[in-house]
Tab-separated table of C-alpha atoms and ligand atoms in Angstrom:
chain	number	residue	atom	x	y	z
A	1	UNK	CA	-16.016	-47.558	24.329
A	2	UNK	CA	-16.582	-51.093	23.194
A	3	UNK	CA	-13.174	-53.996	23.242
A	4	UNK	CA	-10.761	-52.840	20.792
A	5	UNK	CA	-8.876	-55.772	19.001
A	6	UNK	CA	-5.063	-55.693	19.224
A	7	UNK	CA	-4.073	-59.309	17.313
A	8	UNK	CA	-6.492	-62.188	17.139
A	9	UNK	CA	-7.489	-63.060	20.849
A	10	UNK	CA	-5.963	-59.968	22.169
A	11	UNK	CA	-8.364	-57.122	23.005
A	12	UNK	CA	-7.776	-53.226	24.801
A	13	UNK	CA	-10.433	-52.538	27.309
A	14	UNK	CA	-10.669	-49.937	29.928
A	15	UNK	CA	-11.522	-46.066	29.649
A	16	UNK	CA	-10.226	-43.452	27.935
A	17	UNK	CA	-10.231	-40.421	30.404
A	18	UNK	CA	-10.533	-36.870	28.094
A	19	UNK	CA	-11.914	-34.741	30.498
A	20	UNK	CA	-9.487	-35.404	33.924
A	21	UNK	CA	-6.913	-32.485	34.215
A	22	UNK	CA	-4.704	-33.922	37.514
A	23	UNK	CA	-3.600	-36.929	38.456
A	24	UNK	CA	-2.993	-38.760	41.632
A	25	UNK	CA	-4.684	-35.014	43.159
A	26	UNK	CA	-1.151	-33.335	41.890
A	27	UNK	CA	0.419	-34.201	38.250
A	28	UNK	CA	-1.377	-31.923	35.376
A	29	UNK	CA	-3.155	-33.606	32.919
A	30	UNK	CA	-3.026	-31.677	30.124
A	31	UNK	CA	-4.000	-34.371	27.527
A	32	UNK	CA	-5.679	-36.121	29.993
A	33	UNK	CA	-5.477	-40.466	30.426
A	34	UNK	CA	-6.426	-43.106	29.804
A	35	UNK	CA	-6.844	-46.878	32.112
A	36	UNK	CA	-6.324	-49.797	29.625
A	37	UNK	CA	-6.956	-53.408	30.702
A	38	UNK	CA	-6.431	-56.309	28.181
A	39	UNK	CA	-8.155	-59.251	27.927
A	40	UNK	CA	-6.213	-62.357	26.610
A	41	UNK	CA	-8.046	-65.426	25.691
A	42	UNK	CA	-5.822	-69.082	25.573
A	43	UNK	CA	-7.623	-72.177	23.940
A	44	UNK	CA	-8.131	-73.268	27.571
A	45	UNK	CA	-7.873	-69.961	29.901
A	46	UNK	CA	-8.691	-66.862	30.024
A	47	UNK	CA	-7.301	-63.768	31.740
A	48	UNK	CA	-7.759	-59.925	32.311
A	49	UNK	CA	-4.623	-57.924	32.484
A	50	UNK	CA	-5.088	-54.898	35.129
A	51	UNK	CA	-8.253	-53.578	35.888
A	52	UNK	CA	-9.252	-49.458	36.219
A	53	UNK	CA	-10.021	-47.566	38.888
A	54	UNK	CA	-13.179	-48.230	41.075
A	55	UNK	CA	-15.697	-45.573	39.549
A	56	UNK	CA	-15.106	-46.835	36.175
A	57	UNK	CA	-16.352	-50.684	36.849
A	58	UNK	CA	-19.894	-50.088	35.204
A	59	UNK	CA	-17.138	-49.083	31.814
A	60	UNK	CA	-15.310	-52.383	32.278
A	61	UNK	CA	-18.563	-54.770	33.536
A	62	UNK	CA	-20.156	-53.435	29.783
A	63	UNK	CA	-16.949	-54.367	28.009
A	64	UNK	CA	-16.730	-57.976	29.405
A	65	UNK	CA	-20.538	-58.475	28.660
A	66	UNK	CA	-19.565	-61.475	26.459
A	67	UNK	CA	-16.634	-63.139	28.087
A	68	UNK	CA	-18.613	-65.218	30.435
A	69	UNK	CA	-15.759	-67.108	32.230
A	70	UNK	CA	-12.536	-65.287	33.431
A	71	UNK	CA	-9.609	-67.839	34.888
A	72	UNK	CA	-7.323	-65.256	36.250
A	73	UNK	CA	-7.097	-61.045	36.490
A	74	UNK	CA	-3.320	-60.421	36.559
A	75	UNK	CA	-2.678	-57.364	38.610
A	76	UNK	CA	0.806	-56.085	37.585
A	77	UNK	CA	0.502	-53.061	39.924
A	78	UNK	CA	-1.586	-52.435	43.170
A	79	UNK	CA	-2.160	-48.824	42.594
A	80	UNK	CA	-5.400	-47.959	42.056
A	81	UNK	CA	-5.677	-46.560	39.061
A	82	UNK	CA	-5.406	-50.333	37.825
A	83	UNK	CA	-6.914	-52.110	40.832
A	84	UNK	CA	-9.689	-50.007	42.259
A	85	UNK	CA	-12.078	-52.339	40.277
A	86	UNK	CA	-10.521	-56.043	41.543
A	87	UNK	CA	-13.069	-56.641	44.977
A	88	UNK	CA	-15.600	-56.321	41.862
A	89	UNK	CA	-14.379	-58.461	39.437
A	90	UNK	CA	-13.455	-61.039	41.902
A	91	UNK	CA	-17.973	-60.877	42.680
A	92	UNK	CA	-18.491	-60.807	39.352
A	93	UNK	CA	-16.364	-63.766	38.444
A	94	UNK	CA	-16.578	-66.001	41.524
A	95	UNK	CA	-13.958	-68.970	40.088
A	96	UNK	CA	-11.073	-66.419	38.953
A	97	UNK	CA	-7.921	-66.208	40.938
A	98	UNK	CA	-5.747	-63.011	41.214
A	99	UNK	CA	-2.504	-63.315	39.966
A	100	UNK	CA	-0.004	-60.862	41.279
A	101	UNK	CA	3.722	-60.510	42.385
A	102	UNK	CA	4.352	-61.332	46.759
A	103	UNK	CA	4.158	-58.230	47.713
A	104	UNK	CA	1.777	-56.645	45.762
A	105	UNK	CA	-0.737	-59.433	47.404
A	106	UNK	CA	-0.278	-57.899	51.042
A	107	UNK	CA	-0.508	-54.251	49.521
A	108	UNK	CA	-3.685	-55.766	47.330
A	109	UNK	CA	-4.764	-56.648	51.122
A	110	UNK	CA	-4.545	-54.182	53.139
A	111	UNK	CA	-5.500	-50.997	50.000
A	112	UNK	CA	-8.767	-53.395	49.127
A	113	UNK	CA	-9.545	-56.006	51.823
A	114	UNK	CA	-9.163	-58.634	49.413
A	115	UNK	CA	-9.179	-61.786	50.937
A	116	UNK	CA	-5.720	-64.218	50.927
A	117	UNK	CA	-7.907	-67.240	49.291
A	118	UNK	CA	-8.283	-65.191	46.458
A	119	UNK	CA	-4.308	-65.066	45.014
A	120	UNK	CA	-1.883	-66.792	43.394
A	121	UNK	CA	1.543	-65.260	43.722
A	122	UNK	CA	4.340	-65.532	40.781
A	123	UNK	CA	7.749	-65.817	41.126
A	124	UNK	CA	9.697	-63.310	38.721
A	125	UNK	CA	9.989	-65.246	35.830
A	126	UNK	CA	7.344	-67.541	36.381
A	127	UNK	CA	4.894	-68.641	33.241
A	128	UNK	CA	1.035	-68.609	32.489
A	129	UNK	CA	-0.431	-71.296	30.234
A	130	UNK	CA	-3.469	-70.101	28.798
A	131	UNK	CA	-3.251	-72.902	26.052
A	132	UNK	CA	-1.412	-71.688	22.818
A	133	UNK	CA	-0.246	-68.374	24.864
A	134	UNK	CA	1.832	-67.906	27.438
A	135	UNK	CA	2.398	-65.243	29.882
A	136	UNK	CA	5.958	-64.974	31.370
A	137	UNK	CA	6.265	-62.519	34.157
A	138	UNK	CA	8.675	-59.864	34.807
A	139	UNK	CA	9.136	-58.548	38.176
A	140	UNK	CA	10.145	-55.213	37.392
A	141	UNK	CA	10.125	-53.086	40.895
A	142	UNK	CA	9.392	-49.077	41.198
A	143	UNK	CA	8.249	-49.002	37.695
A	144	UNK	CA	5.768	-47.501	39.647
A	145	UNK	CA	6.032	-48.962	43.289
A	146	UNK	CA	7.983	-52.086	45.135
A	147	UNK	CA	5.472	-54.394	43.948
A	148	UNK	CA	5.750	-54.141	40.233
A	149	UNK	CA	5.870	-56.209	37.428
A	150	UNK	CA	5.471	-56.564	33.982
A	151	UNK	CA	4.324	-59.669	31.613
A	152	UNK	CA	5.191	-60.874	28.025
A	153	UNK	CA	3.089	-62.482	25.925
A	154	UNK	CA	5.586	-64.995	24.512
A	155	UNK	CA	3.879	-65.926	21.453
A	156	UNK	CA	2.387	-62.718	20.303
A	157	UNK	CA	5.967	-61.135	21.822
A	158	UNK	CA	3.665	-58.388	23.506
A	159	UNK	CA	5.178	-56.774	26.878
A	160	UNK	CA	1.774	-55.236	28.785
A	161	UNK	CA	3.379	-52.955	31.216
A	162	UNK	CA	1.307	-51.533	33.579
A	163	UNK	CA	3.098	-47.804	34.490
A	164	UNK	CA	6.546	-48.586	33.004
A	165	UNK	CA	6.071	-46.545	29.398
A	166	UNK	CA	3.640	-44.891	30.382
A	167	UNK	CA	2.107	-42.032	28.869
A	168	UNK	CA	-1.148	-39.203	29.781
A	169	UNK	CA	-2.603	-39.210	26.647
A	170	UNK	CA	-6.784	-38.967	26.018
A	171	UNK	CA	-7.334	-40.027	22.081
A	172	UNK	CA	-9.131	-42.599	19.926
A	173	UNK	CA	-6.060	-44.063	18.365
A	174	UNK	CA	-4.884	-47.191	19.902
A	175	UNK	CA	-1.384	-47.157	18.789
A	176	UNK	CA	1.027	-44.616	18.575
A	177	UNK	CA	0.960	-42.570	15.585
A	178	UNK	CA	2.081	-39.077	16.495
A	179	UNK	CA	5.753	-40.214	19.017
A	180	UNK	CA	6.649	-36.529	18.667
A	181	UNK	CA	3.706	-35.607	20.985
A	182	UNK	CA	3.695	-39.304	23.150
A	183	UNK	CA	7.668	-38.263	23.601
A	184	UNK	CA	6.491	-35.299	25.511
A	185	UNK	CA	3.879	-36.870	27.190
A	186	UNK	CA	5.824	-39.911	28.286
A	187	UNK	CA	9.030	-37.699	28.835
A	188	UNK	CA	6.455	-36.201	31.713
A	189	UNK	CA	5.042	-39.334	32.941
A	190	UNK	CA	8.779	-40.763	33.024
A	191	UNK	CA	9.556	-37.610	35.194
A	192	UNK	CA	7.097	-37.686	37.654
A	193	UNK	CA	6.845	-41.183	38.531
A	194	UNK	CA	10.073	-42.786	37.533
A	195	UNK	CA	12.639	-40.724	37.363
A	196	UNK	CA	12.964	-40.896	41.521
A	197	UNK	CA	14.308	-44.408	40.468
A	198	UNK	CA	15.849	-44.573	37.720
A	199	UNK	CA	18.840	-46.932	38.707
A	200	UNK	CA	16.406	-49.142	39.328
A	201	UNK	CA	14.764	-48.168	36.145
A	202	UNK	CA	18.041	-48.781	34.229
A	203	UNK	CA	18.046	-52.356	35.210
A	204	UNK	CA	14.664	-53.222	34.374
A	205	UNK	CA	15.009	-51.877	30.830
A	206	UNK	CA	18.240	-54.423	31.112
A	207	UNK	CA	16.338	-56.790	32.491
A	208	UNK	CA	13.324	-56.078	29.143
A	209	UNK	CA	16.337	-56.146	26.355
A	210	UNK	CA	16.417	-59.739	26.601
A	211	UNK	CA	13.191	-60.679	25.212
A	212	UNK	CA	12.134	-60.161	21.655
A	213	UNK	CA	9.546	-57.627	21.512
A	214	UNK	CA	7.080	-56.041	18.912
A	215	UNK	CA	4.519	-54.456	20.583
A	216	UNK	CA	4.504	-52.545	24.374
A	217	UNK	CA	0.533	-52.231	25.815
A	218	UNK	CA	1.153	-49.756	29.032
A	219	UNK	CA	-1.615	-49.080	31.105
A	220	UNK	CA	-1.950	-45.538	30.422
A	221	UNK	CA	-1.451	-44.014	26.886
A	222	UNK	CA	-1.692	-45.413	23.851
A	223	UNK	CA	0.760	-48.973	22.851
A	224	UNK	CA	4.146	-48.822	20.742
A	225	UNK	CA	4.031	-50.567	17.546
A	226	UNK	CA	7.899	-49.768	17.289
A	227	UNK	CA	9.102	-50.442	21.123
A	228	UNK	CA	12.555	-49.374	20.461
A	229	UNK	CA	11.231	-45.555	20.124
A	230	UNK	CA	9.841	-45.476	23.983
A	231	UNK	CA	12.939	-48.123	25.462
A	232	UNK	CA	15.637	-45.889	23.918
A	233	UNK	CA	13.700	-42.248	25.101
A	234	UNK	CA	13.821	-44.240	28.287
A	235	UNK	CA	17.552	-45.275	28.637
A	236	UNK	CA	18.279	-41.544	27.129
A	237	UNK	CA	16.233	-40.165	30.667
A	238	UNK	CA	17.449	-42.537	32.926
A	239	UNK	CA	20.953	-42.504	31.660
A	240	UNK	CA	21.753	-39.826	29.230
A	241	UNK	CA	24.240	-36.687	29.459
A	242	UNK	CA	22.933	-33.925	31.573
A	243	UNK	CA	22.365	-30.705	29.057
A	244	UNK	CA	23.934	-27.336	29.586
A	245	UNK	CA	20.840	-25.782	30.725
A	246	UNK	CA	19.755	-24.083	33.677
A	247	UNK	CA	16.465	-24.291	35.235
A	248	UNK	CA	14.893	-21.194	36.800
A	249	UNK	CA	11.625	-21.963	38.769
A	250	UNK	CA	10.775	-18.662	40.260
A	251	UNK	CA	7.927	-16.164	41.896
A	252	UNK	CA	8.171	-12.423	42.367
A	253	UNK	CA	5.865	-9.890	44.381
A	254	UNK	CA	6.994	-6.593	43.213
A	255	UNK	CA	9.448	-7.217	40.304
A	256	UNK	CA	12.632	-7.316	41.842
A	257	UNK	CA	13.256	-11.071	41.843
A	258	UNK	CA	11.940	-10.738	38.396
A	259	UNK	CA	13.983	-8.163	37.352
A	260	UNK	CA	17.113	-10.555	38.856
A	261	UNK	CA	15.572	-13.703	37.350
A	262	UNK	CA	15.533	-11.173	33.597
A	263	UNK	CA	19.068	-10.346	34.074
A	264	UNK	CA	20.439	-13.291	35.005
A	265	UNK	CA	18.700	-15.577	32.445
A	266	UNK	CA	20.218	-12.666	29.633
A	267	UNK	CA	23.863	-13.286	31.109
A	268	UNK	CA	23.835	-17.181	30.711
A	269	UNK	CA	22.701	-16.806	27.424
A	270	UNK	CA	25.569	-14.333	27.013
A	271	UNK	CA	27.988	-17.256	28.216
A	272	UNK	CA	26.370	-19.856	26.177
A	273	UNK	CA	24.423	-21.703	28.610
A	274	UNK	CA	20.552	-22.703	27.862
A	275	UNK	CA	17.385	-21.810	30.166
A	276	UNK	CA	14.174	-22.630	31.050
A	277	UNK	CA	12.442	-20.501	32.904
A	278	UNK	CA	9.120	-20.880	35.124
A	279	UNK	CA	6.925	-18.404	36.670
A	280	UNK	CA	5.559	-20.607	39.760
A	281	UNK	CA	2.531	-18.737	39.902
A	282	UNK	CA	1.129	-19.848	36.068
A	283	UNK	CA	3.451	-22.916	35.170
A	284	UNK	CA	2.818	-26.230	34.868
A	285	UNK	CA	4.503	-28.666	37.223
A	286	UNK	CA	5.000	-31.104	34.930
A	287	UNK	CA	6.559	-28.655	32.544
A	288	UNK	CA	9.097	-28.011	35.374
A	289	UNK	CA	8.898	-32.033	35.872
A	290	UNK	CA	10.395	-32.474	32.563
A	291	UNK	CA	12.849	-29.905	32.561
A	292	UNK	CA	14.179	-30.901	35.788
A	293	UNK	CA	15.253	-34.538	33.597
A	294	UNK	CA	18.489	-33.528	31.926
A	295	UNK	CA	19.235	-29.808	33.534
A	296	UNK	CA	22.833	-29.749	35.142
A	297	UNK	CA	21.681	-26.651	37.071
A	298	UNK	CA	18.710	-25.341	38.569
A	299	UNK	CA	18.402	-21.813	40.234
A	300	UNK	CA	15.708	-21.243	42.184
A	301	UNK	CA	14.253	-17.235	42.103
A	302	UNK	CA	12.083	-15.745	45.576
A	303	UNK	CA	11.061	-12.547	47.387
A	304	UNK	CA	11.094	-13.172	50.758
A	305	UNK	CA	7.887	-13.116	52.367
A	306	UNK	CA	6.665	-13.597	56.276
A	307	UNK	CA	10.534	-13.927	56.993
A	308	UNK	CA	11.342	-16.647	54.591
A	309	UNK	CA	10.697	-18.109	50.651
A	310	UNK	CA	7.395	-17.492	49.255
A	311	UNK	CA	5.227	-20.509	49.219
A	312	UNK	CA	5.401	-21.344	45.800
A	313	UNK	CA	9.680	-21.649	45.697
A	314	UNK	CA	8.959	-23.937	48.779
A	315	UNK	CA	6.373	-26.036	46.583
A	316	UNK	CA	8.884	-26.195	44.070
A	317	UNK	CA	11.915	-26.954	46.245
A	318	UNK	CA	10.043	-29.953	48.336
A	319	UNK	CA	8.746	-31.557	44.716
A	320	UNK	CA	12.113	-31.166	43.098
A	321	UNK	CA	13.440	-32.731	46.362
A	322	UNK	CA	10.978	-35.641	45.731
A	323	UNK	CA	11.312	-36.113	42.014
A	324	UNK	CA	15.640	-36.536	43.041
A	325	UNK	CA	16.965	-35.212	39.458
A	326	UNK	CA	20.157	-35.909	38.387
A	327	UNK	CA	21.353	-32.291	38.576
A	328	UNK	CA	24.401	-31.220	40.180
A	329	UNK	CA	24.004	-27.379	40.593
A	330	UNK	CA	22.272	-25.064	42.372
A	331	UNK	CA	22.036	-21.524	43.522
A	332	UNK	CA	19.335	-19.079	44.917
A	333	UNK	CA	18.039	-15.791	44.089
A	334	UNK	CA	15.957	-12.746	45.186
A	335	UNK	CA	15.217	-9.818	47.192
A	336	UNK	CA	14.528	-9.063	50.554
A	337	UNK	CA	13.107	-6.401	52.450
A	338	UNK	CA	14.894	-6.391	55.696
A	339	UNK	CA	15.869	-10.035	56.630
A	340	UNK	CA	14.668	-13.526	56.906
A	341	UNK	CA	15.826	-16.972	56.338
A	342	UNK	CA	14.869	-17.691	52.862
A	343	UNK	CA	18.222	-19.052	51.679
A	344	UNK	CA	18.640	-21.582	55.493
A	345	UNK	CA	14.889	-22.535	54.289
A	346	UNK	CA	15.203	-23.582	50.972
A	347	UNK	CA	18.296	-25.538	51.500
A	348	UNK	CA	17.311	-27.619	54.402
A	349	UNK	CA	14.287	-28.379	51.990
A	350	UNK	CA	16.763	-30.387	49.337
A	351	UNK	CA	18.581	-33.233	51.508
A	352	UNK	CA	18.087	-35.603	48.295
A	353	UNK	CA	19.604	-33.553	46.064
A	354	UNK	CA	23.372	-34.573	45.137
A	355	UNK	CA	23.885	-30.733	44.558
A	356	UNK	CA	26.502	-28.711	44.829
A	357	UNK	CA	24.873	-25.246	46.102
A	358	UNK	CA	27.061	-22.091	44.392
A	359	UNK	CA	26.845	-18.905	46.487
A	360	UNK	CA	23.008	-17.495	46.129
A	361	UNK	CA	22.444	-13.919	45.220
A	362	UNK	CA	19.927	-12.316	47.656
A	363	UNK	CA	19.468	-8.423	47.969
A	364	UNK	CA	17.917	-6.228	49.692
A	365	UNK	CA	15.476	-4.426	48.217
A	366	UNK	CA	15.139	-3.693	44.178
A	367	UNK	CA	18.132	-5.043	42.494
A	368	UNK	CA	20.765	-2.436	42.170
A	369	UNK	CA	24.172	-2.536	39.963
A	370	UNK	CA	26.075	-4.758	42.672
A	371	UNK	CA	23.217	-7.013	42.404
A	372	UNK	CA	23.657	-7.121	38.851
A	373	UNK	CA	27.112	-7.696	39.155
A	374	UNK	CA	26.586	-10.595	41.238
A	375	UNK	CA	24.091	-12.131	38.741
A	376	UNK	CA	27.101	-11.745	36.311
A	377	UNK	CA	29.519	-13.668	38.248
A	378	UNK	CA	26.784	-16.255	38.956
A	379	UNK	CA	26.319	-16.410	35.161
A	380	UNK	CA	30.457	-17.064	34.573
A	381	UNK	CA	30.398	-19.619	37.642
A	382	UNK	CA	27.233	-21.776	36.157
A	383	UNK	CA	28.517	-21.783	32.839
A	384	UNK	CA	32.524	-22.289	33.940
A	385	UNK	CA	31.096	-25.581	35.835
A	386	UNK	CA	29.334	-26.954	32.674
A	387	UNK	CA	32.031	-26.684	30.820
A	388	UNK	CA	34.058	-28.243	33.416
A	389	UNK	CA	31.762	-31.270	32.937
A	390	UNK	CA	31.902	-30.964	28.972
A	391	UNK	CA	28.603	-29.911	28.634
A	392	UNK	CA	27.410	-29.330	25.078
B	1	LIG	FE1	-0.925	-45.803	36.971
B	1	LIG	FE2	1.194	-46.144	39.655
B	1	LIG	O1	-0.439	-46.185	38.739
């Protein structure tokens, strides 16, 4: 795809990734991505904000075909998804330093053996005079890693942002159009790469509300003509009331956990309380990613198989573990066939979660009436707690 023009000396480079279907070797891409770099020209400088990833350099080498001097590439985030192509730019223009925050020099260093000569480090809130433009930059950190930052373009009042806003999305339109379908999209990004820090989230967008902005240019997804749509979906995740809803990731060999999971989903909606069940064997992780954002509980449905949880509740145990949500229940359910420590083994899988566990339901065999029963009171103790915390 050829340089797309954002405002007079402003242009979108990179790739736009249809075809890719998982991220990172683990997120689901349903929509798939996109890498966007940005070239900004000054009267007197001229600079290249992030870069793509390494296989994509003959994309970015045909886009810059007519900018014959680069002053600076700004990395605002080592990963490699905006990196991987930096050793090559640096060959291709010899005189261009690499602008990037302290520490994402020494990760720049040791991920792509590029050499010290070749930086120049900003301070957070350090400026960029290209010569009528000015970049200021934001160090914003774990928006995706330490190293982060961010970088307004003070005349133009354009924050590029690297990860932070973020969203999967493959499509020809530049700018948001559709934020019913980037909500989603971003609402998954936000949950699989942010919302492990979202207090530190919460203060960058504090940090962001000072300066005047009209456009956001991420490095994935497509840029936000009205900002305050992605910064207030933002503060809403990071910060927002937990929902009366119960989260049931779950896997079942021969219908018994099923047949708990059925029963127990029918009795919360009995008592009011919302659910979202997934069958770990066909979902989505990111589906469960998202749900996992404002759930207050999440109950987690296995057989037990070779003497403990079946693979797939682990899976989901150890990435809900990772991804830290802000819920504050949880229970386990399902059937055994003569012992095993499925319940020990899924809790000593969650020491991040700030959980309190309510009595799991595990029985052996297929589910009888006592089972049932048990769901029941599982039901009225889930939906007594929300209500305890005014959940609507
Ligand atoms: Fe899109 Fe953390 O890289």
């Amino acid at each position: 795809m050829n340089p797309r023009k954002i405002k007079d000396n402003i242009y979108w480079m990179g790739f736009v990734d249809w075809d890719s279907r998982l991220f990172d070797s683990l997120i689901p891409l349903p929509d798939g991505t996109s890498y966007n770099a940005f070239l900004v020209k000054g009267s007197e400088k001229t600079v290249l904000i992030d870069a793509v990833e390494e296989d994509l350099f003959y994309e970015l080498e045909g886009q810059l075909k007519n900018v014959g001097r680069l002053d600076y590439i700004i990395s605002l985030h080592a990963e490699q998804d905006h990196s991987g192509c930096i050793p090559k730019l640096l060959s291709m223009y010899p005189e261009a330093k690499l602008v990037t925050s302290p520490k994402a020099k020494k990760i720049l260093m040791d991920l792509l053996q590029v050499p010290e000569n070749a930086f120049v480090t900003v301070t957070d809130g350090e400026t960029l005079a290209l010569g009528g433009k000015t970049l200021e930059f934001i160090h914003t950190p774990w928006v995706h890693w330490p190293e982060t930052m961010v970088a307004y373009l003070r005349e133009d009042k354009i924050l590029f942002s690297c990860d932070f806003f973020g969203s999967h999305i493959a499509t020809s339109e530049l700018f948001v159009t559709d934020e019913g379908r980037v909500y989603e999209a971003a609402k998954r990004y936000y949950a699989e790469i942010m919302m492990p820090f979202r207090n530190v989230i919460k203060k960058n967008l504090e940090k962001i509300a000072a300066y005047d902005i009209e456009l956001i240019a991420p490095s994935h997804g497509q840029l936000y003509p009205r900002p305050s749509f992605i910064i207030e979906a933002q503060k809403e995740w990071v910060d927002g009331p937990l929902r009366n809803k119960v989260v049931i990731p779950y896997v079942s060999m021969h219908r018994s956990t099923s047949k708990m999971v059925d029963f127990l989903i029918g009795s919360l909606v009995d008592k009011g309380v919302n659910v979202e069940q997934f069958n770990l064997v066909v979902t989505d992780i990111g589906k469960l990613a998202i749900s996992l954002v404002d759930a207050a509980t999440i109950v987690v449905g296995t057989p037990t198989v070779l003497a403990g949880p079946h693979p797939d509740a682990v899976y989901a145990a150890f990435l809900a573990n990772a991804l830290r949500p802000p819920t504050r229940f949880l229970s386990i359910i399902g059937s055994y066939g003569w012992g095993g420590k499925t319940v020990e083994t899924l809790a000593g899988l969650i020491p991040n979660l700030k959980v309190e566990v309510i009595d799991p339901v595990l029985v052996k065999g297929a589910p009888t009436s006592e089972a049932f029963a048990a769901l029941d009171t599982l039901a009225a103790t889930i939906a007594a707690k929300h209500e305890e915390l005014g959940l609507a």
